[in-house]
Each structure stands twice: as C-alpha cells, then as structure tokens.
Coordinates of C-alpha atoms in Angstrom, one line a residue:
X1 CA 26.8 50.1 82.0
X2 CA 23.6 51.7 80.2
X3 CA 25.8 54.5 78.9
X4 CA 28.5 52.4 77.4
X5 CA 25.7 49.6 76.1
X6 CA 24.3 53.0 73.9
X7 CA 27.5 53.7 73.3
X8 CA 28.5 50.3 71.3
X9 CA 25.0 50.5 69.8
X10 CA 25.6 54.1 68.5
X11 CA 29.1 52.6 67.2
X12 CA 27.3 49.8 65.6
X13 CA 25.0 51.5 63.4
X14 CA 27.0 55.0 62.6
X15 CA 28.6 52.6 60.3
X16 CA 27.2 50.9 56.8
X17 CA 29.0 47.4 57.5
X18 CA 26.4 45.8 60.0
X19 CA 23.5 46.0 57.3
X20 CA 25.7 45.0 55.0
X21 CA 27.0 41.9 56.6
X22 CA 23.3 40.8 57.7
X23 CA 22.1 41.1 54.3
X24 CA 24.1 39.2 52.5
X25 CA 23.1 35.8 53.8
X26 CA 19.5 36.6 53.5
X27 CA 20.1 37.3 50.1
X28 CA 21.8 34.6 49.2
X29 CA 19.1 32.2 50.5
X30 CA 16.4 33.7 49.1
X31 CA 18.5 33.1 45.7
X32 CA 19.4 29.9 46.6
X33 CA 15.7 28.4 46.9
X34 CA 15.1 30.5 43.6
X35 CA 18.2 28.4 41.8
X36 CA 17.1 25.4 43.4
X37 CA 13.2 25.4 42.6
X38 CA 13.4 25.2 38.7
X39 CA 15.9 21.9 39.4
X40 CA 13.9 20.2 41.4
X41 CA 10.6 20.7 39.6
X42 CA 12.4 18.9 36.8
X43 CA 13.2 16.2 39.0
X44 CA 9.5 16.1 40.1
X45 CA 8.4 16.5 36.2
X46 CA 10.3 13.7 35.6
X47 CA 9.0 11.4 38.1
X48 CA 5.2 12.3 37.7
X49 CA 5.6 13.7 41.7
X50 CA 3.4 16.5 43.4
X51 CA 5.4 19.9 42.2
X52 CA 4.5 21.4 45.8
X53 CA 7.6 19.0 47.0
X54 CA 9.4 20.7 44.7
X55 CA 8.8 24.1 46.5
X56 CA 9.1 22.9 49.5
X57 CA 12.0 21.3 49.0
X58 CA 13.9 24.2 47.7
X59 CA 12.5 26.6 50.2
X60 CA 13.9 24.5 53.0
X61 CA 17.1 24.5 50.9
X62 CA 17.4 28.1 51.0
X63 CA 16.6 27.8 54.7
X64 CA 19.6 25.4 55.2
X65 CA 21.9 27.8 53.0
X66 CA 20.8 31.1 54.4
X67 CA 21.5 29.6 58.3
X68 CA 24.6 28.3 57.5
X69 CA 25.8 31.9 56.3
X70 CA 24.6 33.7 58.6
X71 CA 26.3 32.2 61.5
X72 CA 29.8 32.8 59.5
X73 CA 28.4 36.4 59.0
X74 CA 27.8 37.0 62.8
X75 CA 31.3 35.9 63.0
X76 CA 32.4 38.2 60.0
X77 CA 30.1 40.9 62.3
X78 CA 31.8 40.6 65.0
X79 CA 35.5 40.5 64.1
X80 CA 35.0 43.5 62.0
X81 CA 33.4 45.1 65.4
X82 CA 36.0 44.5 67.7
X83 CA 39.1 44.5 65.1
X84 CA 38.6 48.2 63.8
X85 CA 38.9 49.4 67.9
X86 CA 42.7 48.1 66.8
X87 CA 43.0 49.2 63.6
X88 CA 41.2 52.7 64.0
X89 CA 42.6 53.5 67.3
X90 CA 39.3 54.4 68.6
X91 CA 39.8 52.0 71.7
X92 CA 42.4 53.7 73.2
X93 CA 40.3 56.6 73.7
X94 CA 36.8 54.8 75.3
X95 CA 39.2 53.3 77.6
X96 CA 40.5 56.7 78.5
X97 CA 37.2 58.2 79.5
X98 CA 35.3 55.0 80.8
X99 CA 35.9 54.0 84.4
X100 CA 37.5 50.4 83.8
X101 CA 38.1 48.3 80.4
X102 CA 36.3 45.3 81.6
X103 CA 32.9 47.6 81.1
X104 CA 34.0 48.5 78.1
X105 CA 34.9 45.2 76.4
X106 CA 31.4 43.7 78.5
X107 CA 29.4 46.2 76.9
X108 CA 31.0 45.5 73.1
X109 CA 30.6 41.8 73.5
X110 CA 27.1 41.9 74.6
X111 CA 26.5 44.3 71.7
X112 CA 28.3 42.0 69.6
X113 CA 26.5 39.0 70.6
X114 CA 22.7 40.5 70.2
X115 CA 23.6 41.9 66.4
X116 CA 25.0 38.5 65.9
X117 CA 21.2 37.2 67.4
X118 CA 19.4 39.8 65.5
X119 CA 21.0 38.0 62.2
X120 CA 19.4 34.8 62.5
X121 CA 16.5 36.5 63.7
X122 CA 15.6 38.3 60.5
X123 CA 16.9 35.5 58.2
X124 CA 14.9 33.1 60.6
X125 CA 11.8 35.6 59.8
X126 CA 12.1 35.9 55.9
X127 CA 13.1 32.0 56.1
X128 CA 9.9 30.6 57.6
X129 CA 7.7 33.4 55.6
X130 CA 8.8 32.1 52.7
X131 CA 8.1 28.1 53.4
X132 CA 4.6 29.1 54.7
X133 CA 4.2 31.0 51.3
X134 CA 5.6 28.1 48.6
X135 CA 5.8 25.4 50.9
X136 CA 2.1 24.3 50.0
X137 CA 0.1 22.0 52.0
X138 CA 3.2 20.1 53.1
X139 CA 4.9 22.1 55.2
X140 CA 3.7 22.5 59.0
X141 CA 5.0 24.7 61.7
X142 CA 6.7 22.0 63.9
X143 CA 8.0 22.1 67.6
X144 CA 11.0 20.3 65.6
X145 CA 10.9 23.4 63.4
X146 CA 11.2 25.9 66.2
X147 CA 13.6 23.6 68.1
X148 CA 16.4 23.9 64.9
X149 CA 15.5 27.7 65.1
X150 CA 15.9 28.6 68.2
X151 CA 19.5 26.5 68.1
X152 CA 20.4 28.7 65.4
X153 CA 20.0 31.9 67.5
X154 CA 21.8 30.8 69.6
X155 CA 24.5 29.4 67.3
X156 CA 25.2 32.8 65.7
X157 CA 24.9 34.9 69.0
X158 CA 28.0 32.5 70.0
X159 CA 29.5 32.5 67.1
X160 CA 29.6 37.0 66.8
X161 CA 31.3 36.5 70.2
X162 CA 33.6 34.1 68.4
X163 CA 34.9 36.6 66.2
X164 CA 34.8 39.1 68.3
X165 CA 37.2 37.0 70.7
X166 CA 39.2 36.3 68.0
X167 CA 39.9 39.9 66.7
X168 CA 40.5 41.2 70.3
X169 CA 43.4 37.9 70.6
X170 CA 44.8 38.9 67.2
X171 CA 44.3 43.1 67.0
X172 CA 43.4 42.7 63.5
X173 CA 40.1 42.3 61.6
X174 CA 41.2 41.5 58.6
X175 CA 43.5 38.7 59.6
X176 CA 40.5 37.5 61.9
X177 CA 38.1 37.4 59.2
X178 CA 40.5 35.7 56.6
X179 CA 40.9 33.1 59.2
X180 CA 37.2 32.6 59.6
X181 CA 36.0 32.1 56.5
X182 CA 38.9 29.6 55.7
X183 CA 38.2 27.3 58.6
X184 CA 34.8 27.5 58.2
X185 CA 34.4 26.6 54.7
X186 CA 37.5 24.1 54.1
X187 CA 39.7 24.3 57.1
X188 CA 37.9 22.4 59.6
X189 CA 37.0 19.8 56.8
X190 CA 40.2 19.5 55.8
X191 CA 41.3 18.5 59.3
X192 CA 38.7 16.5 60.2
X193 CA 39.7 14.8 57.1
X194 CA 42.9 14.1 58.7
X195 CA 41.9 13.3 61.9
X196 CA 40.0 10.5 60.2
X197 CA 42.7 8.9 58.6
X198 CA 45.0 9.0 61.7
X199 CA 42.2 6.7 63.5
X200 CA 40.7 10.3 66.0
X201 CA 38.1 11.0 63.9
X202 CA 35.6 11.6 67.2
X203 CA 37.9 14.2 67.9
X204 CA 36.5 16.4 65.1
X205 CA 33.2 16.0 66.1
X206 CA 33.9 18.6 69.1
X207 CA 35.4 21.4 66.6
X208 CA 33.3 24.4 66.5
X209 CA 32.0 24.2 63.0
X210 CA 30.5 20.6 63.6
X211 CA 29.0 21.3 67.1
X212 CA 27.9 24.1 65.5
X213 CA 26.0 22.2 62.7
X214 CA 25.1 19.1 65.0
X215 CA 23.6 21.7 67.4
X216 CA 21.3 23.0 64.8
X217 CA 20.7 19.9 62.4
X218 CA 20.7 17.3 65.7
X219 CA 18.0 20.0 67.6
X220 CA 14.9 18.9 66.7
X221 CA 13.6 15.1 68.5
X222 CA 14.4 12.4 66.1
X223 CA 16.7 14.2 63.9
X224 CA 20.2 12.0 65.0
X225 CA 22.7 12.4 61.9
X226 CA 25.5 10.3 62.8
X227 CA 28.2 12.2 61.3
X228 CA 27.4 15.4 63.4
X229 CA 27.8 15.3 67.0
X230 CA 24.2 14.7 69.3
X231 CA 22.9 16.6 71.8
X232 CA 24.4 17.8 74.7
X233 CA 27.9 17.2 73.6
X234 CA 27.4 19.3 70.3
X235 CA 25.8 22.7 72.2
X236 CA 27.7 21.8 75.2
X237 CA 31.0 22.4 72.4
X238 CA 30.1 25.4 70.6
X239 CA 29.4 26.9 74.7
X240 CA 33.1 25.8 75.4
X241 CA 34.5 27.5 72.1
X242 CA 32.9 30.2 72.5
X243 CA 33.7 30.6 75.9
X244 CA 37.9 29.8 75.6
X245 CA 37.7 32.6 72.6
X246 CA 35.7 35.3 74.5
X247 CA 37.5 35.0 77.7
X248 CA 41.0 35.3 76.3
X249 CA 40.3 37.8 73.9
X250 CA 38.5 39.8 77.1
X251 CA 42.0 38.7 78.8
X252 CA 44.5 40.0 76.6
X253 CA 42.5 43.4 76.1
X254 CA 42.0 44.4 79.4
X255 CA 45.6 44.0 80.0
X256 CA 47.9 45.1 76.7
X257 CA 49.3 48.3 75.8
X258 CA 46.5 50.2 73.7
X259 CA 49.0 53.7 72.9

C-alpha cells in the first residue's frame, strides 16, 4: 500500500495542475481583502469609525472568499486527478501491474483527499497570517476561530473525494468539473430556490453545498445562521455525500472494462 501511496504522490506532483489549482483560491482572497479594504475604509471614513474595523473586516472577507474557493478547488483537484486515469489511459496500465484495483483506487482517493486537506491548509495559513497582521487590536485567535478552521479541512478533504467520486462515476474530467462548478455556484441555489417555492424548502438544507457551508459557518459555539443547516445534521450531510459519491465511483471502477 506504501508503494502505490508514493506512487499517486509521484503522479500528483509530476504534473503542473495541483499547484495550479491550489493557488488560485489563495490568490483570489488575498485580492479580495485588497478590493474590499479601500471600500470599507470609506464606509468607516464616513461614519467617523475606528479604520482598524475596516481591516479587519476585509481581511475576514478574504478569509470567507478564499475558503469558499478552495473547497470548489479540492473538488476541481480531485476530478481532474481521477478523470485524466480515463481520459489518458494511464489506469488501465496500474491496474495491470498492481495486485487488485481496490488498492489502487484506496491509494488515489486517500491521495486525493490529503491534497484536497493540504489546500485549506495553506489558505488556512496565509488566511490567519494576514488577520493577525491587518486585523489590529480587534482580532483574537478564538477557539470559535479554530473551530470554523478545522471544519473547513475537513470540508475540502471531503469535498476532493467528491470529485474524485464523481469523475471515476462519469470517466471524464472535464464533464466532472463543468458539473461542479455549475452546481456549486448557481445550481444548488437555483434548486433550493425551487424547492422553496414547492413548500420542501428543509429539503435543501441537506444538499452538499449548504451542509457544506453550515458545517463551516454554523462550527464555531453561538454562530446558529438559520438559513444554513446546524450542527450535526449539516457535517453529518456533507459525511453522507461524500460517502454515496466515493463509494460508487470506487464501485463502478473496480468493476468496468478499462481496455
């Protein structure tokens, strides 16, 4: 199992997409507490309030921004990881020289899942460096703090196994990833949206991207947003989804014909 674990790793980094993929949210919420700051010092100009709120609310802002992304981007990670076995052939031959498929596809998702952990670990990193530097006297490291971290490690971690479930269901990364980024920005909206208006709305409280974001948001003591879904039903849903997509992607792999 050691073997095929350095294997996926060596598979991982040969290629230029996993850095690519991680940095992109990182950037983007660095940039997005940047856009945000000179706003909301006008705001606090305006009002006569301390301009250390307005850095600290635009660093937690980027925070927000930059988790949010980079769950979708573990997903992004690992559909592209698993789908290009498919679409490069390259699985048909590690299941020829390995001793079973279930190793295999074991050692991919747990690679999968720990690139998809090491993410929100970096982002987490920069994040919190970033309030402790512009944040001013304000800002605190909190067990609330840490509690809406550590939710969104594990948030992306289930979320790379996600896509990596999805692509192995689908054979195709491309297809996978178009289908990720359109639920999780508007499709998911747009059907709780509906579900709303038929009178089911609770239903959509149990879809991945809202126990995904009541798991995080809803994590730390105190923190209840109605419209997300609480603790244990939202973490206890992203589990589940994560679960159904893993499984029978691991299913259908270990049994279809890979010539």
């Amino acid at each position: 199992m050691t073997a095929l674990l350095t294997a996926e790793f060596r598979k991982v980094t040969t290629l230029r997409f996993w850095w690519m993929l991680g940095l992109t949210p990182l950037v983007v919420g660095m940039f997005s507490s940047a856009i945000s700051l000179p706003v909301l010092r006008a705001f606090t100009d305006a009002f006569e309030a301390d301009p250390a709120d307005a850095n600290l609310a635009a660093t937690v802002f980027g925070l927000a921004v930059a988790l949010s992304l980079v769950v979708l981007f573990a997903a992004l990670f690992g559909a592209v990881n698993a789908g290009t076995e498919f679409r490069y052939k390259t699985l048909t031959t590690t299941f020829l020289t390995a001793r079973g498929r279930d190793g295999v596809i074991g050692a991919k998702l747990a690679v999968t899942a720990a690139f998809g952990f090491f993410y929100c670990l970096v982002v987490e990193m920069v994040s919190v460096a970033l309030l402790l530097t512009f944040g001013g006297e304000n800002f605190a490291l909190r067990g609330s703090l840490f509690a809406m971290l550590a939710a969104a490690l594990v948030a992306a971690a289930c979320w790379a196994l996600i896509g990596g479930g999805m692509s192995m269901l689908t054979g195709s990364s491309v297809g996978s990833c178009i289908s990720l980024v359109v639920w999780y920005t508007l499709g998911e909206m747009i059907l709780r949206s509906i579900l709303s208006g038929l009178g089911i709305g609770a239903v959509g409280d149990v879809l991945p991207v809202s126990a995904t974001l009541g798991s995080v948001a809803n994590a730390a003591a105190g923190n209840d947003i109605d419209w997300l879904p609480l603790w244990p039903a939202a973490p206890i849903a992203v589990m589940v989804w994560t679960a159904l997509f893993t499984l029978a992607g691991w299913a259908l792999t270990r049994s279809r014909d890979i010539t």
